[in-house]
mmCIF file with all atom_site columns, C-alpha atoms in Angstrom:
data_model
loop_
_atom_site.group_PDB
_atom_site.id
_atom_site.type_symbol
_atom_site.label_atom_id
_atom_site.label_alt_id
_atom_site.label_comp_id
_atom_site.label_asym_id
_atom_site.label_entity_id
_atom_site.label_seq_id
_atom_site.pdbx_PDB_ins_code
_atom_site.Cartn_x
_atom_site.Cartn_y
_atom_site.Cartn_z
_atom_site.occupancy
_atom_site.B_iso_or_equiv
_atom_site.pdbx_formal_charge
_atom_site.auth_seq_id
_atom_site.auth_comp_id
_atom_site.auth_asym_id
_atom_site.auth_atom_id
_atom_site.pdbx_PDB_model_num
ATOM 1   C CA . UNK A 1 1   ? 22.016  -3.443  -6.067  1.00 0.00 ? 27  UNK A CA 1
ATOM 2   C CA . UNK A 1 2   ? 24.631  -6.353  -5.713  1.00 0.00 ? 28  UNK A CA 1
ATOM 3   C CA . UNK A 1 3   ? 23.962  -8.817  -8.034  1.00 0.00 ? 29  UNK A CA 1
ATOM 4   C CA . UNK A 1 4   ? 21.871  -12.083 -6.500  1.00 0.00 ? 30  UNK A CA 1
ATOM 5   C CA . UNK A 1 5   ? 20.488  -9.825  -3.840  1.00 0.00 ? 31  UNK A CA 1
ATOM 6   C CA . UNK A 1 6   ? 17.183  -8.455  -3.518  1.00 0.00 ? 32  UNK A CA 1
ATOM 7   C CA . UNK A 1 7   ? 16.629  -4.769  -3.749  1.00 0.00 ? 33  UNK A CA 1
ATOM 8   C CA . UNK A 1 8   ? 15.892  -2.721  -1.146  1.00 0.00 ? 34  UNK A CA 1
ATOM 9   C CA . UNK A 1 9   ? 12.401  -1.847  -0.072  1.00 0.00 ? 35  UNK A CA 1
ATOM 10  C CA . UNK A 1 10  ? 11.707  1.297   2.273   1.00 0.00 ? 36  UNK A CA 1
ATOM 11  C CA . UNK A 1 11  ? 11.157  0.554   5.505   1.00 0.00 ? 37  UNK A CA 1
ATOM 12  C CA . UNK A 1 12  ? 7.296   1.572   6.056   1.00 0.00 ? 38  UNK A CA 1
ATOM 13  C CA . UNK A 1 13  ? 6.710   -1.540  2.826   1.00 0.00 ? 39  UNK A CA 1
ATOM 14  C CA . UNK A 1 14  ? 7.396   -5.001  3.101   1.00 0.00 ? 40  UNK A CA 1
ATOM 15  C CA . UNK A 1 15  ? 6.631   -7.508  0.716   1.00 0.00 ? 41  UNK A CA 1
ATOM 16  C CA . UNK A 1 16  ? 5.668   -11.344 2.199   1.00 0.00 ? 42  UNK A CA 1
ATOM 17  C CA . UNK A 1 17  ? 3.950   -14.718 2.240   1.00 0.00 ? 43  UNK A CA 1
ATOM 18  C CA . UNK A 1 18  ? 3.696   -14.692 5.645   1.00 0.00 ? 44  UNK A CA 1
ATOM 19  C CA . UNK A 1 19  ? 1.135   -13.488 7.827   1.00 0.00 ? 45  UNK A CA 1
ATOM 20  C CA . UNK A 1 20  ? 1.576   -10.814 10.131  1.00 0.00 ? 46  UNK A CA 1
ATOM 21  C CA . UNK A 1 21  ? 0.371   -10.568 13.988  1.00 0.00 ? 47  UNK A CA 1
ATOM 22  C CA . UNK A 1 22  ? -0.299  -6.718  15.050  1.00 0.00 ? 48  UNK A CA 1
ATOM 23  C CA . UNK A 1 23  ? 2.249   -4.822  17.120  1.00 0.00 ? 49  UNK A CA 1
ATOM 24  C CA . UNK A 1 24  ? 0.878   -3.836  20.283  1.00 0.00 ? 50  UNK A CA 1
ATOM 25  C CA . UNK A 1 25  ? -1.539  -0.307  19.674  1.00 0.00 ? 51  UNK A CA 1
ATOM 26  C CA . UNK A 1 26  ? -1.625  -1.341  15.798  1.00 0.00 ? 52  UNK A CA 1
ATOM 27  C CA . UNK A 1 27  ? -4.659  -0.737  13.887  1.00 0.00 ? 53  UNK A CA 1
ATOM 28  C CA . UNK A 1 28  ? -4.683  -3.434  11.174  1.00 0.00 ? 54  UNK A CA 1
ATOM 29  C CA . UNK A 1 29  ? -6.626  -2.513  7.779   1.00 0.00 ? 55  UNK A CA 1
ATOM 30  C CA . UNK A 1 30  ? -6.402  -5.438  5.385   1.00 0.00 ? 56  UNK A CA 1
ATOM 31  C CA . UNK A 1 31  ? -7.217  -4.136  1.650   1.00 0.00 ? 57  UNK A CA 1
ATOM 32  C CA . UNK A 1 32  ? -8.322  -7.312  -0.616  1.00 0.00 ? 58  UNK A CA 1
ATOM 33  C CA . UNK A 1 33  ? -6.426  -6.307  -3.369  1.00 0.00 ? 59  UNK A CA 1
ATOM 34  C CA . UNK A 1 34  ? -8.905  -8.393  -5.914  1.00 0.00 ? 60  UNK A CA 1
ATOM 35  C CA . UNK A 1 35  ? -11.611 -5.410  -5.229  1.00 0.00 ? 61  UNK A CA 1
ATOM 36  C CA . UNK A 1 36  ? -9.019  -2.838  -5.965  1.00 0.00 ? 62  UNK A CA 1
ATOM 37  C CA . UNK A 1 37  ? -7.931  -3.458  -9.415  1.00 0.00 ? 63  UNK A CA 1
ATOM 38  C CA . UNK A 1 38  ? -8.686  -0.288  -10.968 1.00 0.00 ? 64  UNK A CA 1
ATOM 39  C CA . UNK A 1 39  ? -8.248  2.796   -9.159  1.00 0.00 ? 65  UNK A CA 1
ATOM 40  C CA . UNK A 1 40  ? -11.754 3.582   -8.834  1.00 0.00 ? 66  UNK A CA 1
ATOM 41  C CA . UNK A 1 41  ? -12.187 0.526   -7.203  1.00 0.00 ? 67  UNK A CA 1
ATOM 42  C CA . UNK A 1 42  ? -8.914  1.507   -4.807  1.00 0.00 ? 68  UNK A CA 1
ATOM 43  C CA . UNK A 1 43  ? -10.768 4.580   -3.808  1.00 0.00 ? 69  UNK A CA 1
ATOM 44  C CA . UNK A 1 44  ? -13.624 2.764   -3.268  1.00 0.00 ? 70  UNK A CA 1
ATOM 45  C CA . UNK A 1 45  ? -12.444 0.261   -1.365  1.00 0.00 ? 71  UNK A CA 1
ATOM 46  C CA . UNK A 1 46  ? -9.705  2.313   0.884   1.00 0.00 ? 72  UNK A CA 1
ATOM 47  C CA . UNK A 1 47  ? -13.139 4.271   2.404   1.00 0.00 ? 73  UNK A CA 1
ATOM 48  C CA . UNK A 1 48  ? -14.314 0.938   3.551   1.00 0.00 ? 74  UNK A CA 1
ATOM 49  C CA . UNK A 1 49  ? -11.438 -0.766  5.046   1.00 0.00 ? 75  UNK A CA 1
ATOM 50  C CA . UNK A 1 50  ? -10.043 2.659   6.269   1.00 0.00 ? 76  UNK A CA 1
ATOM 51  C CA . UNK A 1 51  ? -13.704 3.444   7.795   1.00 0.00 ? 77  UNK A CA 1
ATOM 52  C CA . UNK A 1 52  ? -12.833 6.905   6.109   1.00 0.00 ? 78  UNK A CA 1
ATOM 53  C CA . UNK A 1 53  ? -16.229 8.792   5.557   1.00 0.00 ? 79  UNK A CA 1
ATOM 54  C CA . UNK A 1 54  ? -18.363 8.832   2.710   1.00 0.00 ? 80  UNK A CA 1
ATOM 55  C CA . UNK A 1 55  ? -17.712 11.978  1.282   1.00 0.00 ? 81  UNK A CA 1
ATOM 56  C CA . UNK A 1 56  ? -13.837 11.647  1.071   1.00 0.00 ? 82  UNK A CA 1
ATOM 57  C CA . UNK A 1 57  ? -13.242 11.971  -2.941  1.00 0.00 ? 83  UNK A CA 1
ATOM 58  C CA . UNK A 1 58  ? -12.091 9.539   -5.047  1.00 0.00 ? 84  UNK A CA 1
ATOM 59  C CA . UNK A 1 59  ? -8.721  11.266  -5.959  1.00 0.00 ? 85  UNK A CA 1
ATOM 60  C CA . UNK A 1 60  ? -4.958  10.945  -4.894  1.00 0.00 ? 86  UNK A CA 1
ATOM 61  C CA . UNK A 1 61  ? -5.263  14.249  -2.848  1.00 0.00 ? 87  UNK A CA 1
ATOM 62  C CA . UNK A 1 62  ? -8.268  13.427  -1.126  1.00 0.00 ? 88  UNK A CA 1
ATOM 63  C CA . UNK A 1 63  ? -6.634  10.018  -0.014  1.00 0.00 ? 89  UNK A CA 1
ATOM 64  C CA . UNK A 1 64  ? -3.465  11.498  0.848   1.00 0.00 ? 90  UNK A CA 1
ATOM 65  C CA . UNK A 1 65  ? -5.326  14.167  3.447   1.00 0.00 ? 91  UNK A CA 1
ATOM 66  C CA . UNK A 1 66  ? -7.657  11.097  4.674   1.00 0.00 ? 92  UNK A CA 1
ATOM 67  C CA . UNK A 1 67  ? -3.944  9.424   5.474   1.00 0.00 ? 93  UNK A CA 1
ATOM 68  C CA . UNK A 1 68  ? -2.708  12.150  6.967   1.00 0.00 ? 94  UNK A CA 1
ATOM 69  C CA . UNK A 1 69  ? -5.930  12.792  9.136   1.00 0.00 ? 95  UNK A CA 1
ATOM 70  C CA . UNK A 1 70  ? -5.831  8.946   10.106  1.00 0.00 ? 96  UNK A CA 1
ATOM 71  C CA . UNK A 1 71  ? -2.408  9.204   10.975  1.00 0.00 ? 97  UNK A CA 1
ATOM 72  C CA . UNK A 1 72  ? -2.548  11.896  13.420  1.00 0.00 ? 98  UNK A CA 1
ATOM 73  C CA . UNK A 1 73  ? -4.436  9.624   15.635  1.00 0.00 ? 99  UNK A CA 1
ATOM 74  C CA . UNK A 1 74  ? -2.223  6.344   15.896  1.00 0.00 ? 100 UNK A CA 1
ATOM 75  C CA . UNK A 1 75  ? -0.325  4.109   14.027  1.00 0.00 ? 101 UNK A CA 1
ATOM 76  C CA . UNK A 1 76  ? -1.991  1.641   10.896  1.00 0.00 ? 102 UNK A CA 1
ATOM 77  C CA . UNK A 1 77  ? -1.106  -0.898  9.222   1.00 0.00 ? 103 UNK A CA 1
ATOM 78  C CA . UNK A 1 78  ? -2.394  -1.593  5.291   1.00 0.00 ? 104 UNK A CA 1
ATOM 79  C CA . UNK A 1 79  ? -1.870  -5.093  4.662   1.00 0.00 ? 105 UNK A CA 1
ATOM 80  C CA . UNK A 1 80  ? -2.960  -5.748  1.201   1.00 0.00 ? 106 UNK A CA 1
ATOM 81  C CA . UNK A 1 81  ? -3.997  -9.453  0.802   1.00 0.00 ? 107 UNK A CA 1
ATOM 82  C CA . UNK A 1 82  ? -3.665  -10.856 -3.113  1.00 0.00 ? 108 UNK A CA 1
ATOM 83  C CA . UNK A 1 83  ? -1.518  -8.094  -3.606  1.00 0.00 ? 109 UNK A CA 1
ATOM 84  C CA . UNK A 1 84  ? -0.419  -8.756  -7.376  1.00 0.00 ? 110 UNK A CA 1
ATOM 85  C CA . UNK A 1 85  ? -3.917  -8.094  -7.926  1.00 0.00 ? 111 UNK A CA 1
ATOM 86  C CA . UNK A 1 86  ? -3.461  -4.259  -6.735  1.00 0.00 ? 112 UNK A CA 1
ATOM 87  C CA . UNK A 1 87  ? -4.190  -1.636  -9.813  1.00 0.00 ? 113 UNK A CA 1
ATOM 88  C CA . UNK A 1 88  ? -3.859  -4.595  -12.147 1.00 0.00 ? 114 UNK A CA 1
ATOM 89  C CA . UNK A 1 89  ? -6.401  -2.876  -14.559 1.00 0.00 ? 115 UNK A CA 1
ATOM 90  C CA . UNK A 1 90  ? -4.453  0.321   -14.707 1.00 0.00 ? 116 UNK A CA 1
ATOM 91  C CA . UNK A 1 91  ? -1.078  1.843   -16.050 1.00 0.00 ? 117 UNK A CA 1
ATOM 92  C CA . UNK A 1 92  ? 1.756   1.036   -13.975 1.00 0.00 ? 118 UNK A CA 1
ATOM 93  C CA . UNK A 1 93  ? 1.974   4.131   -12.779 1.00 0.00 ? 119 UNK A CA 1
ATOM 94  C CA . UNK A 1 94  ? -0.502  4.510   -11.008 1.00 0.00 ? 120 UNK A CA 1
ATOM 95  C CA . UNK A 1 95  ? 1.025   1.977   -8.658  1.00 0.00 ? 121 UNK A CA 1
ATOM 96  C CA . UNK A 1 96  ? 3.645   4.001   -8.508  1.00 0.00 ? 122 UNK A CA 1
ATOM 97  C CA . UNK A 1 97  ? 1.751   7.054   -7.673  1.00 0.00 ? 123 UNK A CA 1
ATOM 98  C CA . UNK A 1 98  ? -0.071  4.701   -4.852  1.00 0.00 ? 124 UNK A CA 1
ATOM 99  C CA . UNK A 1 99  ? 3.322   3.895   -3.359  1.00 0.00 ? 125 UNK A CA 1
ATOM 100 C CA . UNK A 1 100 ? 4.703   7.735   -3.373  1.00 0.00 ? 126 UNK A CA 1
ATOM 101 C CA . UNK A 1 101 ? 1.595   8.355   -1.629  1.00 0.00 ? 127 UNK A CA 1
ATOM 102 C CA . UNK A 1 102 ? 2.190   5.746   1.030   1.00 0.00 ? 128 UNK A CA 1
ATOM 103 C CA . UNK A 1 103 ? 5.533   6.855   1.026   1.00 0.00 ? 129 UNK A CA 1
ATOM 104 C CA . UNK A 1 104 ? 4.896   10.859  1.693   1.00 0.00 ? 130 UNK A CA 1
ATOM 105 C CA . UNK A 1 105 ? 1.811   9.873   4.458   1.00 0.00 ? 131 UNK A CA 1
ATOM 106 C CA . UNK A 1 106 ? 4.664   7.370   6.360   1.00 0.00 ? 132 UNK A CA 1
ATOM 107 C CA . UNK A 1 107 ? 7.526   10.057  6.382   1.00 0.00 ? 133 UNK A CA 1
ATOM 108 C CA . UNK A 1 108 ? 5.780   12.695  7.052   1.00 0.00 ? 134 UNK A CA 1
ATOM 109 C CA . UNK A 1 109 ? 3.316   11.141  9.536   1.00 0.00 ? 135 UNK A CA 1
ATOM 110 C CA . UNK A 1 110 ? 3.148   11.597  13.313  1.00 0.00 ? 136 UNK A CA 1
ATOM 111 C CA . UNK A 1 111 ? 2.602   7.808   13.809  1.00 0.00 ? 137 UNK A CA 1
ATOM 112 C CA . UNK A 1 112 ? 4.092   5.173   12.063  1.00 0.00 ? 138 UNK A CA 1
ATOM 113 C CA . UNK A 1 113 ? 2.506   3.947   8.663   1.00 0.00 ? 139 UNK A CA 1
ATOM 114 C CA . UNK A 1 114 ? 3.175   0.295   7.521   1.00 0.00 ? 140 UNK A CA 1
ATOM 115 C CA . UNK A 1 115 ? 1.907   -1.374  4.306   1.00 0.00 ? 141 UNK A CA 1
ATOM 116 C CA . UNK A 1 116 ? 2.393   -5.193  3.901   1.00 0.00 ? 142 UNK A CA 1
ATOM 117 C CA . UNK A 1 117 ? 1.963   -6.178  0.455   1.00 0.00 ? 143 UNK A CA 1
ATOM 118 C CA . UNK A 1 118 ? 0.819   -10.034 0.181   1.00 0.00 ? 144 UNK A CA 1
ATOM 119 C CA . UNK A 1 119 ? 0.740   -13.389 -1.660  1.00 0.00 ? 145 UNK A CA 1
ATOM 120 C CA . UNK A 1 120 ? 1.175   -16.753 -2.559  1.00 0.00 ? 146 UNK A CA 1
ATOM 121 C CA . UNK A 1 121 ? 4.765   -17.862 -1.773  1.00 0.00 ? 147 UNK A CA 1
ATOM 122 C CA . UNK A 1 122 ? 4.836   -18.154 -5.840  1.00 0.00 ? 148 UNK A CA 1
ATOM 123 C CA . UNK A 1 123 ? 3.678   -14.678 -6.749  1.00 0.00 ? 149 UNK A CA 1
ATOM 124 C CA . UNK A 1 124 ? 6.122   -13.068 -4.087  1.00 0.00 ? 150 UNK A CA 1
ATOM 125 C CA . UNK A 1 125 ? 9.370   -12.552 -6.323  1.00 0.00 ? 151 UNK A CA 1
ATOM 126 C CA . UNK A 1 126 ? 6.935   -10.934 -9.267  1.00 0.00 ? 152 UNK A CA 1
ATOM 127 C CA . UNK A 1 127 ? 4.966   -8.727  -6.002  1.00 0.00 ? 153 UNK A CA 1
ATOM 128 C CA . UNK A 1 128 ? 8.927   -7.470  -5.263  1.00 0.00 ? 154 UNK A CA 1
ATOM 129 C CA . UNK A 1 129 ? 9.884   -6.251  -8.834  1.00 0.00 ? 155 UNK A CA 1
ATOM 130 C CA . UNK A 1 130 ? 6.810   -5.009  -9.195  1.00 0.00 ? 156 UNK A CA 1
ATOM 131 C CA . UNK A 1 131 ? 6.622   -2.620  -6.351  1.00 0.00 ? 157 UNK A CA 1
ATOM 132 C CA . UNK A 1 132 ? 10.457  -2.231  -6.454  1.00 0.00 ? 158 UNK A CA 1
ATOM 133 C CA . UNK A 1 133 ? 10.180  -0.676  -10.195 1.00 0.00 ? 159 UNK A CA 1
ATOM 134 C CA . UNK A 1 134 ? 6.929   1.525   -9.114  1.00 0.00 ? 160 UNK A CA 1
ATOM 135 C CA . UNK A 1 135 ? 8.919   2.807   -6.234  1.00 0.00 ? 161 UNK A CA 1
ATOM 136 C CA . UNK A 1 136 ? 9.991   6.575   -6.755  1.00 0.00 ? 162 UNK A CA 1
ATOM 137 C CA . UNK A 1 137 ? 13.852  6.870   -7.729  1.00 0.00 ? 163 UNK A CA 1
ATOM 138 C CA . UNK A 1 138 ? 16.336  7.938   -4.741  1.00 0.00 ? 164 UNK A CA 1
#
């Protein structure tokens, strides 16, 4: 990292105060990251705005195959509104096991898999470390 400059996010994860208009084909999921700060709560909540069915289980393999599944049929985007609000409740690492998740389903994926984390202008420079130091190593 040079110094002054931001680090680098992967390409399939952006981090913004903006609001994003869907490609053309997109699926947009938005995730309200205040319902999702524990990771029960993730689980719980990534059946509803994924439509994924019922009897998915509440685990990081279980979500991983429900990406995968989802995947095969067209692209989606995850835009996660409130975002510093994501896991909150939990370890860090488990938003770090979130992201190598998101990671694995969008480079390994048949269609493209984009996740938009989001928030106030103010909260956007903590959002970026954040994610940045849950990211896996390269």
């Amino acid at each position: 990292m040079t110094e002054g400059h931001p680090p680098e996010l992967p390409p399939w994860l952006a981090v913004t105060a903006t609001e994003r208009t869907p490609g053309p084909g997109a699926r947009d999921a938005v995730l309200p990251a205040a319902i999702a700060r524990t990771r029960a709560d993730l689980f719980a909540a990534l059946v509803d705005v994924l439509d994924l069915p019922g009897y998915v289980g509440r685990n990081w393999d279980a979500l991983a195959d429900s990406l995968r599944d989802l995947l095969d049929a067209g692209p989606l985007t995850l835009l996660v509104d409130d975002a510093t609000q994501l896991l909150a409740d939990e370890p860090p690492g488990h938003l770090g096991l979130l992201l190598t998740l998101l990671g694995d389903a969008a480079a390994d994926a048949p269609h493209p898999l984009r996740v938009v984390l989001r928030d106030a202008p103010d909260r956007v420079p903590v959002l970026r470390r954040r994610a940045v130091a849950a990211l896996p190593r390269r």
